[in-house]
Coordinates of C-alpha atoms and ligand atoms in Angstrom, one line a residue:
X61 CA 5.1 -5.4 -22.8
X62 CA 3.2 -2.4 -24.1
X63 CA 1.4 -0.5 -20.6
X64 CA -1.1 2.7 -21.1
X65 CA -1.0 4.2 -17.9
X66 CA -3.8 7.3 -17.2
X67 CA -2.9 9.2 -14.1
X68 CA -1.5 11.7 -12.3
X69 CA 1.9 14.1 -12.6
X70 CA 2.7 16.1 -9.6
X71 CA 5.9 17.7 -8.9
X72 CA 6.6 16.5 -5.6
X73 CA 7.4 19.4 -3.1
X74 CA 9.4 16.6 -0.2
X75 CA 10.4 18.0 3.6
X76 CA 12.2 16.2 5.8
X77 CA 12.0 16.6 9.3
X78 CA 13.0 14.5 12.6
X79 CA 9.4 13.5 13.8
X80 CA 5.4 14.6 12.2
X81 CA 4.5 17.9 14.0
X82 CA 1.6 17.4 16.3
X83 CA -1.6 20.1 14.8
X84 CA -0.2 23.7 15.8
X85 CA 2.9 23.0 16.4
X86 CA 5.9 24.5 14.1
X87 CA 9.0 22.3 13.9
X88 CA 12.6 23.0 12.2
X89 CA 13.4 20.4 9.5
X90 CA 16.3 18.8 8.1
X91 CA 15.9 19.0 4.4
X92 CA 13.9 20.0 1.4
X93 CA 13.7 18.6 -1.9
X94 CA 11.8 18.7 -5.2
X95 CA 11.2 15.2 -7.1
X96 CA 9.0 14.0 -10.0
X97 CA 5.7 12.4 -9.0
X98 CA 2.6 11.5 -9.3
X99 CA 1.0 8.4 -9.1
X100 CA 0.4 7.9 -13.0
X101 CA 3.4 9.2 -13.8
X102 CA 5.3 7.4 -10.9
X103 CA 4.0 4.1 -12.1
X104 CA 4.5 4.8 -15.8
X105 CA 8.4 5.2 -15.0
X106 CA 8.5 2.4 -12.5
X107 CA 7.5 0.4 -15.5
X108 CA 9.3 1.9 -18.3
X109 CA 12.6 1.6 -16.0
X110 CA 12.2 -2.1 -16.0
X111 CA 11.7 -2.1 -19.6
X112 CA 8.1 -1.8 -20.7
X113 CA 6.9 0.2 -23.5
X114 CA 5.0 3.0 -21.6
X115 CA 2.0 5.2 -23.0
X116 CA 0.8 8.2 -20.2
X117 CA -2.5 9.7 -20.6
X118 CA -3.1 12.4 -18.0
X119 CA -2.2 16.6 -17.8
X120 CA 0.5 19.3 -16.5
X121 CA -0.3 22.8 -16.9
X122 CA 1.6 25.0 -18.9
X123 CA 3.9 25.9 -16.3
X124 CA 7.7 25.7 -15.4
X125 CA 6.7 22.2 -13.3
X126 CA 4.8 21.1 -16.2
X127 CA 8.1 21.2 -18.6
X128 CA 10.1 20.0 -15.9
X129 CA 7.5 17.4 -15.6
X130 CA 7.2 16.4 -19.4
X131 CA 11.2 16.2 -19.5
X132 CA 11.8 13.9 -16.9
X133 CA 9.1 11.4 -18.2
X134 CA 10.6 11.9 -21.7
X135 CA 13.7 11.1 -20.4
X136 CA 12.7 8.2 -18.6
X137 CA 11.4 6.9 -21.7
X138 CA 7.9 7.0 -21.1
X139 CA 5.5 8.4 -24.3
X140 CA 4.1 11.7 -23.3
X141 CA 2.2 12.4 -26.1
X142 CA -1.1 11.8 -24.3
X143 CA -0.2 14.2 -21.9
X144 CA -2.4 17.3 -22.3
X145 CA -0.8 21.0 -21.8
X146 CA -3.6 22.7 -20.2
X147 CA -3.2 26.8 -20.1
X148 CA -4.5 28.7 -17.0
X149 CA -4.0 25.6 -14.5
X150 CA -1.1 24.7 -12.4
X151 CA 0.5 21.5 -12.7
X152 CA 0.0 18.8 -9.8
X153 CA 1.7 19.2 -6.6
X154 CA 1.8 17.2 -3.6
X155 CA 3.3 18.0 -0.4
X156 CA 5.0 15.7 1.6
X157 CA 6.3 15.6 4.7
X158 CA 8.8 12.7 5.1
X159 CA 9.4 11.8 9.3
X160 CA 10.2 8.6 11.3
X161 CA 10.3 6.4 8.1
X162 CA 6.7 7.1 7.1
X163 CA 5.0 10.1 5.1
X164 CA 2.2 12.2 5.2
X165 CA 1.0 13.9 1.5
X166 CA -1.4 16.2 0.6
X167 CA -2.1 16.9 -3.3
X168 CA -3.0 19.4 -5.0
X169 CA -4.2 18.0 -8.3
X170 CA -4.4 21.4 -10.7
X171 CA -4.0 20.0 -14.0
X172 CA -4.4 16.6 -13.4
X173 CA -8.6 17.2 -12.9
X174 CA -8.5 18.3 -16.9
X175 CA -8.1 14.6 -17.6
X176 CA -12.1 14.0 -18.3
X177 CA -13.7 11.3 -20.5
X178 CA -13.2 13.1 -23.5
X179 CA -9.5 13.1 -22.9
X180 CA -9.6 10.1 -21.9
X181 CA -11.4 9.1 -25.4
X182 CA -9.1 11.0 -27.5
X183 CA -6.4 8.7 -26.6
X184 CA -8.5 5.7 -27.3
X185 CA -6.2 4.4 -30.0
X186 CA -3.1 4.4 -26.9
X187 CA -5.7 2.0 -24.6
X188 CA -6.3 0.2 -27.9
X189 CA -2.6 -0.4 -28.6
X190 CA -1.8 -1.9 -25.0
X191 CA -1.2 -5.3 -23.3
X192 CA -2.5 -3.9 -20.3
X193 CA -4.1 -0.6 -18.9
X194 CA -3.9 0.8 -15.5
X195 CA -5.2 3.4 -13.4
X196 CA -5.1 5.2 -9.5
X197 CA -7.5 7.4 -8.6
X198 CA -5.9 11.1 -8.8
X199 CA -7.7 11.7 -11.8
X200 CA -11.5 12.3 -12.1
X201 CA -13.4 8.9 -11.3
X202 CA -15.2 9.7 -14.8
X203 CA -12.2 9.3 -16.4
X204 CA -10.9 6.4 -14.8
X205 CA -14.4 5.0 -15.6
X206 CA -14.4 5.7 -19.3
X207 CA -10.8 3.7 -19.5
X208 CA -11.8 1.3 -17.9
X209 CA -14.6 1.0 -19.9
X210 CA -12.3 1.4 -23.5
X211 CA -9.9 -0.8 -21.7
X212 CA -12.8 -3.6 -21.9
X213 CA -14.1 -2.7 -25.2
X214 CA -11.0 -3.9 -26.6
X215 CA -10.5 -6.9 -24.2
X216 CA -7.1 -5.2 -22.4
X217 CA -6.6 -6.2 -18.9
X218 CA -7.5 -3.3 -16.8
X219 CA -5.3 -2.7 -13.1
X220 CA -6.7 0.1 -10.8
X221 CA -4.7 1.1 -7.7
X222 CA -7.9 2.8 -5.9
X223 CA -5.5 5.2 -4.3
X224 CA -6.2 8.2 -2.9
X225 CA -9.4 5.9 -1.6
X226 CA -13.4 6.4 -2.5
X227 CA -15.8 4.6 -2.7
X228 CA -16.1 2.4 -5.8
X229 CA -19.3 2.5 -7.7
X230 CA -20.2 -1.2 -9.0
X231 CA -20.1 0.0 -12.8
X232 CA -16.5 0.8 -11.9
X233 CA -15.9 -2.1 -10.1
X234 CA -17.6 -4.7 -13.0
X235 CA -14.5 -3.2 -15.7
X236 CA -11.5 -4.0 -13.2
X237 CA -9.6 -6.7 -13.4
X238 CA -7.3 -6.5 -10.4
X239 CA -7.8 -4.3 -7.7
X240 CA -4.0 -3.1 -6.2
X241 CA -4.9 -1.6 -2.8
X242 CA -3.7 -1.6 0.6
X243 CA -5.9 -2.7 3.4
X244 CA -7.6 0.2 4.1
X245 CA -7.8 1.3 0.5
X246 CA -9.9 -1.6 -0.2
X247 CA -12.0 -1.2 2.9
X248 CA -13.2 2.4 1.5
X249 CA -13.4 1.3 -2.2
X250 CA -15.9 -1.7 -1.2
X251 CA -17.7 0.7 1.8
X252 CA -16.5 -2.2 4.2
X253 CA -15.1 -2.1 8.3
X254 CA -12.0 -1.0 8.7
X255 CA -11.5 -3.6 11.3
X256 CA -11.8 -6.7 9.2
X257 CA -8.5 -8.7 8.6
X258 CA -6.4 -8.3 5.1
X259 CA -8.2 -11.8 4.5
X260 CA -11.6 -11.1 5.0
X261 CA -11.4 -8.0 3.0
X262 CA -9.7 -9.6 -0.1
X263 CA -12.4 -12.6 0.3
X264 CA -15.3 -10.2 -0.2
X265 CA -13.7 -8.1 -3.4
X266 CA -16.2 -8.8 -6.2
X267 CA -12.8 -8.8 -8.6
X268 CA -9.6 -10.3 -7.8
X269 CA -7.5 -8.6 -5.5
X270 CA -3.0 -7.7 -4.9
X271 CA -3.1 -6.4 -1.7
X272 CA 0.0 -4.4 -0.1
X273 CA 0.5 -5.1 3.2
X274 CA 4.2 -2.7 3.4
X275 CA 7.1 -4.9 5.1
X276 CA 4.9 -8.1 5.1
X277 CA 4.5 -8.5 1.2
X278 CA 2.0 -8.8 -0.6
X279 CA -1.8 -10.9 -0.7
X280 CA -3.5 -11.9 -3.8
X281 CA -6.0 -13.7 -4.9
X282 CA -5.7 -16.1 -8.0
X283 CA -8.6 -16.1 -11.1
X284 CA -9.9 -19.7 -8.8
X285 CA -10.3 -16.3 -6.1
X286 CA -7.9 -18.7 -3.5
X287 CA -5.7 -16.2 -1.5
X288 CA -2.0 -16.6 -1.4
X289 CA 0.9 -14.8 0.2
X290 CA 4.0 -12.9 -0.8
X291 CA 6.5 -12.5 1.9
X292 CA 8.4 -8.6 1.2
X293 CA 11.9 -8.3 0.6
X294 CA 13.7 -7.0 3.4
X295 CA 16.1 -3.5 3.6
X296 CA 16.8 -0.7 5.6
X297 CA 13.7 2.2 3.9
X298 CA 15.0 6.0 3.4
X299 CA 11.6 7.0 1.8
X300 CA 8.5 4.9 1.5
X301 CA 7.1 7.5 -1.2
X302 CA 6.3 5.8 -4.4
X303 CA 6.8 2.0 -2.5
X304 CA 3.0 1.2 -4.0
X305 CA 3.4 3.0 -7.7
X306 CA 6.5 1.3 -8.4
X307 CA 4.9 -2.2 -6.7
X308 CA 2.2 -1.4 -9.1
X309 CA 4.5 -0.2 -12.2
X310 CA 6.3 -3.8 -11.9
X311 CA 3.0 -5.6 -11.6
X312 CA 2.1 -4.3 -14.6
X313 CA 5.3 -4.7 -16.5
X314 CA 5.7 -8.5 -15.8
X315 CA 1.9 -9.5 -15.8
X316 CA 3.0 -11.7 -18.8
X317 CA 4.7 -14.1 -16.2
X318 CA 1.5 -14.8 -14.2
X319 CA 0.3 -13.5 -11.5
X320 CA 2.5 -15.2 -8.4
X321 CA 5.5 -14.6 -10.4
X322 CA 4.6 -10.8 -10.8
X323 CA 3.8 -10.3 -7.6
X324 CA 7.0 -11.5 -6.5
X325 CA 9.0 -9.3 -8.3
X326 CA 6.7 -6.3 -7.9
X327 CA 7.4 -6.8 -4.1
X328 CA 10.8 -6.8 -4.5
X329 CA 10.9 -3.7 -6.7
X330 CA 9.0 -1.8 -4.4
X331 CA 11.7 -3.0 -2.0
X332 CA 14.5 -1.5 -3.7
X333 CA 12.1 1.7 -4.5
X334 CA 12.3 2.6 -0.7
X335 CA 16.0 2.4 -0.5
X336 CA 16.7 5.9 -1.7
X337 CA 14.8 9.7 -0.7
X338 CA 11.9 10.3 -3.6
X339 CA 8.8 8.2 -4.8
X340 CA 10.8 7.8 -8.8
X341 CA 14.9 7.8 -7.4
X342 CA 15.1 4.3 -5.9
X343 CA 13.2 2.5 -8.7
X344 CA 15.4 -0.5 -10.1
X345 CA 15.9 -1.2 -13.9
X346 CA 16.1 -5.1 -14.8
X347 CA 19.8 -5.6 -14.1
X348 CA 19.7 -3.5 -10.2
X349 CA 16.2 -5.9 -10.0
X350 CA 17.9 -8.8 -10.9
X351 CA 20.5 -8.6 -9.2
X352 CA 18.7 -7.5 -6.0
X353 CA 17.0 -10.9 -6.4
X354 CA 19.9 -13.1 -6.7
X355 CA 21.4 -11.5 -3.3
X356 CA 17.9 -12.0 -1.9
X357 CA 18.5 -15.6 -2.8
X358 CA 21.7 -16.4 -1.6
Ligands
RIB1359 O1 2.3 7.6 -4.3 C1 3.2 8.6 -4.2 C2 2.7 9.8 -4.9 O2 1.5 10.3 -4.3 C3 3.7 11.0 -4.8 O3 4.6 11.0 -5.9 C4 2.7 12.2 -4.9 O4 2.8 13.0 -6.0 C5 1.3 11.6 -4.7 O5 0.7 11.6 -5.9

């Protein structure tokens, strides 16, 4: 399976600490750590890992976390030659705090708003070249429009994980094929009530829908738009960071198989991603996923 990812690389700046502080408040931690991440990149390594051929399109800045950046993705296996060096920019960096099994981040994109639609059409021949394309939404929207866009053009299937959340304009919304959000991700993207059920908001998507819904699973909605649930994989989570790009990565590398059947698997990918400290550290190749599967089974 050949993927083009365009997204985001962040270096991942991760606290850990006992409980959130409440707003003022200064609390002693337990631990600090610095991961690779990025919602791009996380996704084009949860994908590569399980053995896709991965293309990245995005931007680091020419910086010590940029090199580090580019290395660990090269070493993962992922093709970073769509990855712009931009000069006088930092690279991505998000800071998370990670307390009572949950996270709060805040990004700071630096070289990952130099992805624009020129960029983005340089690498046309990458978007060209893959089985599917796929997208989040730390990147300028332009951008992710303009893929989306190529993505059609040459009749790829295009996934977008509208994560951070916006709004979604319509001319975005017309070139997607599969929407990958959680529930209130897709309640911003479509401008809809927070308050309506997972259901209700996957019935008025104007494209089909793989919602995340954490430690319940997965909902989706077939081409016939029929809704149809995947129950999650239960373990004991260490770090939810990454849970959704590597649920997305897996989606992505088995959407050969069908959509139930990848859905299934990218849930329990995303199961094992959570079992170790850092959005990329816990992602399974094929044998750990396989064999997570068969003890699921048994
Ligand atoms: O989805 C997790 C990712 O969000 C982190 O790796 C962080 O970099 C932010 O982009």
């Amino acid at each position: 399976m050949n993927i083009t990812v365009i997204g985001s690389i962040n270096m991942d700046l991760v606290t850990t600490s006992p409980r959130f502080p409440k707003v003022g408040e200064t609390l002693l931690g337990s631990g600090f750590q610095q991961f690779m991440g990025g919602k791009g990149a996380n996704q084009a390594v949860a994908a590569a890992r399980l053995g896709a051929k991965v293309q990245l399109i995005g931007a680091v800045g020419d910086d010590g976390f940029g090199r580090q950046l580019l290395k660990g993705l090269q070493q993962e296996g992922v093709n970073t030659d769509g990855v712009a060096v931009v000069p006088a920019v930092s690279s991505g960096l998000a800071n998370i705090t990670v307390a009572e099994g949950d996270n709060h981040i805040i990004v700071i994109s630096g070289a990952n708003f130099a992805v624009n639609t020129e960029s983005v059409r340089q690498q046309e021949a990458r978007i060209a070249e893959a089985d599917v394309v796929m997208a989040q939404l730390e990147t300028p929207l332009d951008a992710v429009i303009e893929a989306a866009r190529l993505a059609k053009q040459h009749g790829k299937p295009f996934i977008l994980n509208p994560a951070p959340a916006q709004i979604l304009p319509k001319e975005l919304l017309d070139l997607v094929d599969v929407l990958t959000p959680n529930a209130y991700e897709l309640a911003i993207s479509l401008g809809l009530s927070e308050k309506l059920s997972p259901e209700e908001l996957v019935a008025q998507a104007p494209c089909q829908v793989v919602m995340t819904l954490g430690a319940k699973g997965a909902l989706f909605s077939n081409a016939d738009r029929n809704q149809h649930q995947q129950s999650s994989f239960p373990v004991t989570p260490v770090d939810t960071t990454g849970a959704g790009d590597t649920f997305n990565g897996a989606l992505a590398r088995y959407w050969d198989r069908g959509l139930p059947e990848a859905v299934r698997l990218a849930c329990a990918a995303a199961a094992l991603s959570v079992t170790r400290a850092g959005a990329q550290s816990g992602m399974p190749d094929e044998a750990a996923l396989q064999a997570f599967l068969q003890s699921s089974e048994s």
